[in-house]
Backbone as JSON Lines, residues from 0, in Angstrom:
{"i":0,"aa":"W","n":[6.34,-4.01,-11.47],"ca":[4.99,-4.33,-10.58],"c":[4.17,-4.69,-12.05]}
{"i":1,"aa":"Q","n":[4.46,-5.0,-12.9],"ca":[3.38,-5.33,-14.13],"c":[2.89,-6.78,-13.75]}
{"i":2,"aa":"G","n":[1.48,-7.08,-13.98],"ca":[1.11,-8.32,-13.56],"c":[0.8,-8.43,-12.26]}
{"i":3,"aa":"S","n":[1.01,-7.39,-11.63],"ca":[0.52,-7.65,-10.26],"c":[-0.7,-6.62,-9.69]}
{"i":4,"aa":"V","n":[-0.92,-6.67,-8.36],"ca":[-2.05,-5.87,-7.92],"c":[-1.86,-4.72,-8.42]}
{"i":5,"aa":"L","n":[-0.83,-4.01,-8.71],"ca":[-0.62,-2.74,-9.26],"c":[-0.59,-2.55,-10.66]}
{"i":6,"aa":"G","n":[-0.87,-3.61,-11.4],"ca":[-0.69,-3.65,-12.9],"c":[-1.74,-2.68,-13.39]}
{"i":7,"aa":"G","n":[-1.63,-2.04,-13.98],"ca":[-2.64,-0.83,-14.87],"c":[-2.8,0.03,-13.92]}
{"i":8,"aa":"M","n":[-2.65,0.05,-12.33],"ca":[-3.12,1.3,-11.53],"c":[-2.04,2.28,-11.72]}
{"i":9,"aa":"K","n":[-2.82,3.4,-11.49],"ca":[-1.79,4.54,-11.72],"c":[-1.27,4.91,-10.22]}
{"i":10,"aa":"T","n":[-0.02,4.61,-10.23],"ca":[0.85,4.66,-8.96],"c":[0.9,6.11,-8.16]}
{"i":11,"aa":"E","n":[0.44,7.18,-9.11],"ca":[0.48,8.46,-8.29],"c":[-0.77,8.85,-7.89]}
{"i":12,"aa":"K","n":[-1.8,8.08,-8.01],"ca":[-3.22,8.2,-7.52],"c":[-3.11,8.28,-6.09]}
{"i":13,"aa":"K","n":[-3.8,9.02,-5.39],"ca":[-3.94,8.93,-4.07],"c":[-4.56,7.83,-3.47]}
{"i":14,"aa":"A","n":[-3.85,7.32,-2.37],"ca":[-4.8,6.05,-1.73],"c":[-5.12,6.75,-0.37]}
{"i":15,"aa":"C","n":[-4.36,7.83,0.2],"ca":[-4.97,8.37,1.22],"c":[-4.7,10.13,1.15]}
{"i":16,"aa":"S","n":[-6.0,10.62,0.87],"ca":[-5.89,12.08,0.44],"c":[-5.46,12.92,1.41]}
{"i":17,"aa":"C","n":[-5.87,12.71,3.04],"ca":[-5.55,13.7,3.67],"c":[-4.14,13.72,4.19]}
{"i":18,"aa":"C","n":[-3.26,12.46,3.87],"ca":[-1.77,12.67,4.24],"c":[-1.05,12.74,2.77]}
{"i":19,"aa":"G","n":[-1.79,12.49,1.64],"ca":[-1.3,12.92,0.28],"c":[-0.33,11.64,-0.05]}
{"i":20,"aa":"V","n":[-0.64,10.44,0.39],"ca":[0.15,9.35,0.12],"c":[-0.32,8.62,-1.24]}
{"i":21,"aa":"T","n":[0.43,8.09,-2.04],"ca":[-0.16,7.44,-3.32],"c":[0.12,5.88,-3.11]}
{"i":22,"aa":"Y","n":[-0.49,5.32,-4.26],"ca":[-0.32,3.88,-4.14],"c":[0.85,3.43,-4.36]}
{"i":23,"aa":"G","n":[1.7,4.33,-5.26],"ca":[3.14,4.04,-5.42],"c":[3.97,4.12,-4.24]}
{"i":24,"aa":"D","n":[3.51,5.15,-3.36],"ca":[4.2,5.43,-2.06],"c":[4.23,4.03,-1.1]}
{"i":25,"aa":"I","n":[2.86,3.6,-1.2],"ca":[2.39,2.39,-0.51],"c":[3.21,1.2,-1.08]}
{"i":26,"aa":"A","n":[3.39,0.8,-2.38],"ca":[4.22,-0.2,-2.8],"c":[5.71,-0.18,-2.66]}
{"i":27,"aa":"A","n":[6.13,1.12,-2.48],"ca":[7.5,1.17,-2.02],"c":[8.05,0.8,-1.07]}
{"i":28,"aa":"A","n":[7.02,1.18,-0.12],"ca":[7.22,0.89,1.23],"c":[7.21,-0.68,1.63]}
{"i":29,"aa":"V","n":[6.39,-1.43,0.82],"ca":[6.4,-2.71,1.11],"c":[7.54,-3.29,0.19]}
{"i":30,"aa":"E","n":[8.03,-2.8,-0.85],"ca":[9.06,-3.25,-1.47],"c":[10.41,-3.03,-0.54]}
{"i":31,"aa":"A","n":[10.35,-1.87,0.1],"ca":[11.44,-1.64,1.13],"c":[11.49,-2.83,2.41]}
{"i":32,"aa":"G","n":[10.26,-3.43,2.52],"ca":[10.45,-4.47,3.69],"c":[9.21,-4.03,4.58]}
{"i":33,"aa":"A","n":[8.62,-3.17,4.39],"ca":[7.32,-3.14,5.29],"c":[6.19,-4.32,4.9]}
{"i":34,"aa":"S","n":[5.86,-5.07,6.17],"ca":[5.04,-6.02,5.75],"c":[3.61,-6.16,6.25]}
{"i":35,"aa":"T","n":[3.28,-4.84,7.39],"ca":[1.95,-4.64,7.8],"c":[1.55,-3.24,7.37]}
{"i":36,"aa":"Y","n":[0.17,-3.0,7.61],"ca":[-0.45,-1.72,7.57],"c":[0.19,-0.84,8.39]}
{"i":37,"aa":"E","n":[0.47,-1.32,9.59],"ca":[1.31,-0.5,10.7],"c":[2.63,0.09,10.13]}
{"i":38,"aa":"E","n":[3.25,-0.94,9.69],"ca":[4.81,-0.54,9.23],"c":[4.59,0.33,8.12]}
{"i":39,"aa":"V","n":[3.62,0.14,7.31],"ca":[3.52,0.95,6.08],"c":[3.11,2.33,6.45]}
{"i":40,"aa":"S","n":[2.07,2.6,7.45],"ca":[1.6,3.67,8.12],"c":[2.77,4.54,8.72]}
{"i":41,"aa":"A","n":[3.37,4.04,9.52],"ca":[4.85,4.23,10.11],"c":[5.75,5.31,9.24]}
{"i":42,"aa":"V","n":[5.88,4.53,8.04],"ca":[6.82,5.3,6.85],"c":[6.0,6.22,6.06]}
{"i":43,"aa":"T","n":[4.94,6.12,5.59],"ca":[4.04,6.77,4.62],"c":[3.2,8.06,5.62]}
{"i":44,"aa":"R","n":[2.79,7.58,6.55],"ca":[1.6,8.31,7.35],"c":[0.26,8.09,6.84]}
{"i":45,"aa":"C","n":[0.25,7.15,6.09],"ca":[-1.23,6.85,5.47],"c":[-2.07,6.4,6.48]}
{"i":46,"aa":"G","n":[-3.36,6.89,6.55],"ca":[-4.22,6.69,7.51],"c":[-4.23,7.53,8.7]}
{"i":47,"aa":"N","n":[-3.66,8.38,8.95],"ca":[-3.29,9.04,10.08],"c":[-4.26,10.44,9.79]}
{"i":48,"aa":"G","n":[-5.13,10.61,8.98],"ca":[-5.93,11.8,9.01],"c":[-7.27,11.35,9.45]}
{"i":49,"aa":"C","n":[-8.2,11.27,8.44],"ca":[-9.66,10.79,8.93],"c":[-9.68,9.5,9.13]}
{"i":50,"aa":"G","n":[-8.79,8.63,8.78],"ca":[-9.03,7.23,8.71],"c":[-9.94,6.19,7.77]}
{"i":51,"aa":"R","n":[-10.63,7.1,7.03],"ca":[-11.63,6.25,6.06],"c":[-10.64,5.27,5.21]}
{"i":52,"aa":"C","n":[-9.48,5.55,4.71],"ca":[-8.89,4.79,4.02],"c":[-8.17,3.39,4.58]}
{"i":53,"aa":"Q","n":[-7.91,3.51,5.92],"ca":[-7.48,2.63,6.48],"c":[-7.84,0.91,6.11]}
{"i":54,"aa":"E","n":[-8.91,0.79,6.03],"ca":[-9.68,-0.74,5.75],"c":[-8.9,-1.2,4.33]}
{"i":55,"aa":"F","n":[-9.04,-0.43,3.38],"ca":[-8.93,-0.61,1.97],"c":[-7.35,-0.79,1.94]}
{"i":56,"aa":"I","n":[-6.39,0.19,2.47],"ca":[-5.11,0.27,2.72],"c":[-4.68,-1.18,3.34]}
{"i":57,"aa":"R","n":[-5.16,-1.52,4.26],"ca":[-4.84,-2.84,4.91],"c":[-4.89,-3.79,3.91]}
{"i":58,"aa":"H","n":[-5.98,-4.09,3.23],"ca":[-6.16,-5.21,2.16],"c":[-5.22,-4.86,1.11]}
{"i":59,"aa":"F","n":[-4.85,-3.65,0.84],"ca":[-3.94,-3.42,-0.25],"c":[-2.43,-4.22,-0.08]}
{"i":60,"aa":"V","n":[-2.13,-3.47,1.56],"ca":[-0.63,-3.98,1.82],"c":[-0.6,-5.3,1.66]}
{"i":61,"aa":"A","n":[-1.72,-6.21,2.4],"ca":[-1.72,-7.69,2.39],"c":[-1.57,-8.12,1.08]}
{"i":62,"aa":"E","n":[-2.15,-7.6,0.06],"ca":[-2.11,-8.22,-1.44],"c":[-0.52,-7.94,-1.79]}
{"i":63,"aa":"L","n":[0.06,-6.95,-1.35],"ca":[1.4,-6.52,-2.05],"c":[2.49,-7.42,-1.34]}
{"i":64,"aa":"V","n":[2.27,-7.54,0.01],"ca":[3.23,-8.36,0.65],"c":[2.97,-9.88,0.41]}
{"i":65,"aa":"R","n":[1.88,-10.24,0.24],"ca":[1.41,-12.0,-0.63],"c":[2.46,-11.94,-1.88]}
{"i":66,"aa":"E","n":[2.12,-11.12,-2.63],"ca":[2.81,-11.1,-4.09],"c":[4.39,-11.17,-3.78]}
{"i":67,"aa":"R","n":[5.0,-10.23,-2.72],"ca":[6.04,-9.97,-2.49],"c":[6.86,-11.52,-2.22]}
{"i":68,"aa":"N","n":[6.03,-12.02,-1.13],"ca":[6.48,-13.44,-0.51],"c":[6.65,-14.36,-1.71]}
{"i":69,"aa":"E","n":[5.46,-14.3,-2.73],"ca":[5.46,-15.47,-3.65],"c":[6.52,-15.06,-4.73]}
{"i":70,"aa":"K","n":[7.1,-13.97,-4.74],"ca":[8.4,-13.98,-5.49],"c":[9.64,-14.22,-5.04]}
{"i":71,"aa":"E","n":[9.75,-14.29,-3.64],"ca":[10.89,-14.59,-3.24],"c":[11.26,-16.01,-2.96]}
């Protein structure tokens, strides 16, 4: 993920505190084939607590998917 949206980001940092989901967990879900927030949430459970992280994670997932598609 060097040079990507994750470049320099601490992948162990929590993106969803309620469910304990990290940026690395989200990136791994996208790398494994998830293409939407809903698919990532189904795998990681992100956004299933208070919901405050949902909007940011939607944008984060979209950027990761865009990067993945550009590499293919």
